[in-house]
PDB file of C-alpha atoms in Angstrom:
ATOM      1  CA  UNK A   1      -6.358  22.943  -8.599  1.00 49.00           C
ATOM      2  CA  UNK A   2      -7.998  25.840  -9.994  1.00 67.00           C
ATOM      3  CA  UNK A   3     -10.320  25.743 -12.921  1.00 81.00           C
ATOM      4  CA  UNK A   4      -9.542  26.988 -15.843  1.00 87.00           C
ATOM      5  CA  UNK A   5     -11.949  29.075 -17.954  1.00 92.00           C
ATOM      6  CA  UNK A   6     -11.660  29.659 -21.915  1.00 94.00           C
ATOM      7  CA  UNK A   7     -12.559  33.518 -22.095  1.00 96.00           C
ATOM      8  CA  UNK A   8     -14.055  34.832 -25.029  1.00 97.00           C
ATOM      9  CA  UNK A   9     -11.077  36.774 -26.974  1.00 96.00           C
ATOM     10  CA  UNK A  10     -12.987  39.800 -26.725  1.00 97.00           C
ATOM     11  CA  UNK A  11     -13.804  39.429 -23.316  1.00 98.00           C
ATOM     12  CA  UNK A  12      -9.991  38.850 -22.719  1.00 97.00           C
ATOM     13  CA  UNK A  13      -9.500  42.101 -25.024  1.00 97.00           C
ATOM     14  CA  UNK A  14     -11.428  44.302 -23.260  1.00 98.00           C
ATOM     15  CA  UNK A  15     -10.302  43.178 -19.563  1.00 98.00           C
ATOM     16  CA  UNK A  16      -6.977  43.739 -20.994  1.00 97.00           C
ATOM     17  CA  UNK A  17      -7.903  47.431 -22.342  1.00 98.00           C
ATOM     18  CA  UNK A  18      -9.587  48.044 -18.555  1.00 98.00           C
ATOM     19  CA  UNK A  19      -5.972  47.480 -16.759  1.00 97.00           C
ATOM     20  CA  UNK A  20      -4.556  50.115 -19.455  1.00 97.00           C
ATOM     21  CA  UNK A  21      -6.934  52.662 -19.322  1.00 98.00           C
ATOM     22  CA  UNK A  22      -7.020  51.944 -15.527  1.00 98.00           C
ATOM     23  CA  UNK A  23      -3.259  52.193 -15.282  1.00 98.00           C
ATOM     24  CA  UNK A  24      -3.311  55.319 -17.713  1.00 98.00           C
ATOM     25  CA  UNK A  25      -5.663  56.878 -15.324  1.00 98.00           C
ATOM     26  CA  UNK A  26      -4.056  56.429 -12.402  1.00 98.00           C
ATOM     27  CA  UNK A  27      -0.746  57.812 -13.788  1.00 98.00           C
ATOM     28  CA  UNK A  28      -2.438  60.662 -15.253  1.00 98.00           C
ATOM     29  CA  UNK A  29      -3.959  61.354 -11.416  1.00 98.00           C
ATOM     30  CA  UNK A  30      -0.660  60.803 -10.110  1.00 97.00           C
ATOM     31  CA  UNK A  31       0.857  64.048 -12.261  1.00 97.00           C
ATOM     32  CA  UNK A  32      -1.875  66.857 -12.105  1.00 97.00           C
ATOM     33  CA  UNK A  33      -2.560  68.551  -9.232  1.00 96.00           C
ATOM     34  CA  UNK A  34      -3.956  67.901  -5.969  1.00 95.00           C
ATOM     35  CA  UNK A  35      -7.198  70.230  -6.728  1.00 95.00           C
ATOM     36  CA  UNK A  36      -8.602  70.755 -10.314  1.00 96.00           C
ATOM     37  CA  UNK A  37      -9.698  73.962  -9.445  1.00 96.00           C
ATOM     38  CA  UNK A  38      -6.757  76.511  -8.563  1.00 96.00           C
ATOM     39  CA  UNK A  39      -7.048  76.034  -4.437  1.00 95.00           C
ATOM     40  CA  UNK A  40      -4.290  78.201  -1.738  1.00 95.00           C
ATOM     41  CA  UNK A  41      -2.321  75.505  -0.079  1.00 94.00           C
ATOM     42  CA  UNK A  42      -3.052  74.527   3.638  1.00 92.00           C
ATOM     43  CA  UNK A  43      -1.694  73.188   6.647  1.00 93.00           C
ATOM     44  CA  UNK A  44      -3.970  71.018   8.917  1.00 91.00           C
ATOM     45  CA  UNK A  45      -2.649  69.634  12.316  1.00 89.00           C
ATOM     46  CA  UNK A  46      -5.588  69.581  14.269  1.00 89.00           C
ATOM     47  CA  UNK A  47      -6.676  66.073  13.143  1.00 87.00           C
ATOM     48  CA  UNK A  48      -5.345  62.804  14.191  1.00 88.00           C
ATOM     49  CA  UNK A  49      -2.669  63.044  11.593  1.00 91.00           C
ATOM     50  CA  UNK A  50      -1.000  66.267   9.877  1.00 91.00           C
ATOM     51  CA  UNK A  51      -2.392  67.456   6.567  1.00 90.00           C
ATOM     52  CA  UNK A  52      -0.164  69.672   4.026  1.00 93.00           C
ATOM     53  CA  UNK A  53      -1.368  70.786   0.613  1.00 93.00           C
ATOM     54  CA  UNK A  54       1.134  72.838  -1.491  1.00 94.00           C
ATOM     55  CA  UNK A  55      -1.152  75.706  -3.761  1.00 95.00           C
ATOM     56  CA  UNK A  56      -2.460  74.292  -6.723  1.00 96.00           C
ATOM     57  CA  UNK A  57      -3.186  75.661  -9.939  1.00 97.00           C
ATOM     58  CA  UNK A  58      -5.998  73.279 -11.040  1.00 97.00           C
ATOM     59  CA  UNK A  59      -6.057  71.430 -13.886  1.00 97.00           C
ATOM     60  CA  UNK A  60      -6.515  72.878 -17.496  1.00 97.00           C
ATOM     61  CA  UNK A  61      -9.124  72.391 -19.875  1.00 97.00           C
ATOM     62  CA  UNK A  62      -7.019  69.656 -21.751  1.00 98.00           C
ATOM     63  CA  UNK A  63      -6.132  68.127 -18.562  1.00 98.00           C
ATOM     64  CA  UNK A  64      -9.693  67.880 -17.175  1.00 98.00           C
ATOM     65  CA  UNK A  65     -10.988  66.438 -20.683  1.00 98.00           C
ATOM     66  CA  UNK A  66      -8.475  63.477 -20.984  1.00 98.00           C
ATOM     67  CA  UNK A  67      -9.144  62.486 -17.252  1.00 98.00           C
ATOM     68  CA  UNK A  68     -13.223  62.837 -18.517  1.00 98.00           C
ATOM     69  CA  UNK A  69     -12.153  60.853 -21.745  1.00 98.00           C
ATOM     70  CA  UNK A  70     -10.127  58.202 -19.767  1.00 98.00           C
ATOM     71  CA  UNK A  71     -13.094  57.819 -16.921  1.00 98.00           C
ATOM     72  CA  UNK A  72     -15.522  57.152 -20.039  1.00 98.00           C
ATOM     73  CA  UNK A  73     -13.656  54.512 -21.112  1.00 98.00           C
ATOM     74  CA  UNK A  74     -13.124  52.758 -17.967  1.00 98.00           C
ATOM     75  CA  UNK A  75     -16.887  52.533 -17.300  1.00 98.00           C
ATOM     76  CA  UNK A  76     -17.708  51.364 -20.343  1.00 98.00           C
ATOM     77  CA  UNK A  77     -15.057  48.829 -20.426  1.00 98.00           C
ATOM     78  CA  UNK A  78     -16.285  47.522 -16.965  1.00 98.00           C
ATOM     79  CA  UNK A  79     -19.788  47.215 -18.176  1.00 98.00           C
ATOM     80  CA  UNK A  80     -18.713  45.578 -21.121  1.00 98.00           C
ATOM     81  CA  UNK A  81     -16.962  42.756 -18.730  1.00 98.00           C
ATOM     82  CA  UNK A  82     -19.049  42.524 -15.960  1.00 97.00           C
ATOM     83  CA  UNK A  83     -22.239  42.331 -18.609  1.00 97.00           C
ATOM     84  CA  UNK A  84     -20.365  39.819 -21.342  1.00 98.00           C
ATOM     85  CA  UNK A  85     -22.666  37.361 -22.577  1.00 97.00           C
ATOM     86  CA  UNK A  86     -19.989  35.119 -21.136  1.00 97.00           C
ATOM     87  CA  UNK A  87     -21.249  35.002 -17.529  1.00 97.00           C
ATOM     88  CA  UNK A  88     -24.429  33.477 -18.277  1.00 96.00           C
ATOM     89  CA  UNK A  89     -22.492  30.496 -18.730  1.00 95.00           C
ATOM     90  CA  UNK A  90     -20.862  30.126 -15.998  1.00 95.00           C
ATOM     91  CA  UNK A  91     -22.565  28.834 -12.662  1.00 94.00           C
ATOM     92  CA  UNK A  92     -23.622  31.271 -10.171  1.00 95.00           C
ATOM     93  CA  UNK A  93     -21.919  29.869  -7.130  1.00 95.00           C
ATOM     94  CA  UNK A  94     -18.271  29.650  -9.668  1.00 95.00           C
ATOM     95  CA  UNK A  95     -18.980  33.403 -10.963  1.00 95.00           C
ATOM     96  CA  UNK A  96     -16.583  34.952  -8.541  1.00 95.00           C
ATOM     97  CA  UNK A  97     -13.384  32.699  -9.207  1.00 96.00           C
ATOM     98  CA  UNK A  98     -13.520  32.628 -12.987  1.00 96.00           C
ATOM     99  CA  UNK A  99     -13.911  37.023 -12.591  1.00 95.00           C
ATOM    100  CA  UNK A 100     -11.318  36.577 -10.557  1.00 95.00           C
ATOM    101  CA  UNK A 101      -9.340  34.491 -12.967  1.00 95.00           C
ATOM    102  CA  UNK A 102      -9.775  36.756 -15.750  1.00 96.00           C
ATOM    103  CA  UNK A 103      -8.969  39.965 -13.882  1.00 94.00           C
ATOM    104  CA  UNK A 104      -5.418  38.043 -13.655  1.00 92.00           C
ATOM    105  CA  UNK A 105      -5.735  36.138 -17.065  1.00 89.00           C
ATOM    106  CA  UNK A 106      -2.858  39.017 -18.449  1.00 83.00           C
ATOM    107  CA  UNK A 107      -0.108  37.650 -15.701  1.00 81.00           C
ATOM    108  CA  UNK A 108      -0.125  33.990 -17.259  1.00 68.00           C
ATOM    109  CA  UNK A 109       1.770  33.114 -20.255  1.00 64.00           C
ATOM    110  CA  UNK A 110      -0.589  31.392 -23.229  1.00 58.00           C
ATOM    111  CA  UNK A 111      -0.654  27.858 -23.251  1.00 60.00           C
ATOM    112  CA  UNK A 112       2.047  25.932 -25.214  1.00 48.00           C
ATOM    113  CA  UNK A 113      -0.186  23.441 -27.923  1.00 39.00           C
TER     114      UNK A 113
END
């Protein structure tokens, strides 16, 4: 059976806020356009695989400041968890499970008392 760690709240806080901003991110990615500078489209078939681009207009200055804004907030969330005081108390050789256990700490339902 697993161990089971009691997280900090704010450590569970702000590995929760790191899968938002994360998830933000990558939706925000997702939308905007290939290049963030305007780029002509391209076909490449010389390669081991075919590569297509469409032309892309680039990002705008809005769209280039909340990626910026959402990238700030992922690193400093991931400092924040991977530097809690928190670690220190767990042994070295069990570090890697309980990180492990807290990256998925969101999928369980609390505890019944």
């Amino acid at each position: 059976m697993a161990t089971t760690y009691e997280f900090p709240s704010d450590l569970l806080a702000g590995q929760e806020e790191l899968h938002q901003v994360r998830a933000e991110l990558s939706a925000l990615l997702k939308r905007l356009p290939w290049s963030v500078e305007p780029m002509d489209g391209f076909s490449d078939d010389t390669g081991w695989r075919k590569v297509e681009r469409p032309a892309s207009p680039g990002w705008s200055e809005d769209e280039q400041a909340e990626v910026e804004k959402l990238r700030r907030r992922e690193h400093e969330l991931a400092v924040f968890v991977s530097t809690h005081r928190f670690w220190a108390e767990v042994p070295a050789a069990d570090r890697m499970e309980a990180r492990s256990a807290l990256k998925h700490a969101h999928e369980q339902p609390p505890e019944e008392a």
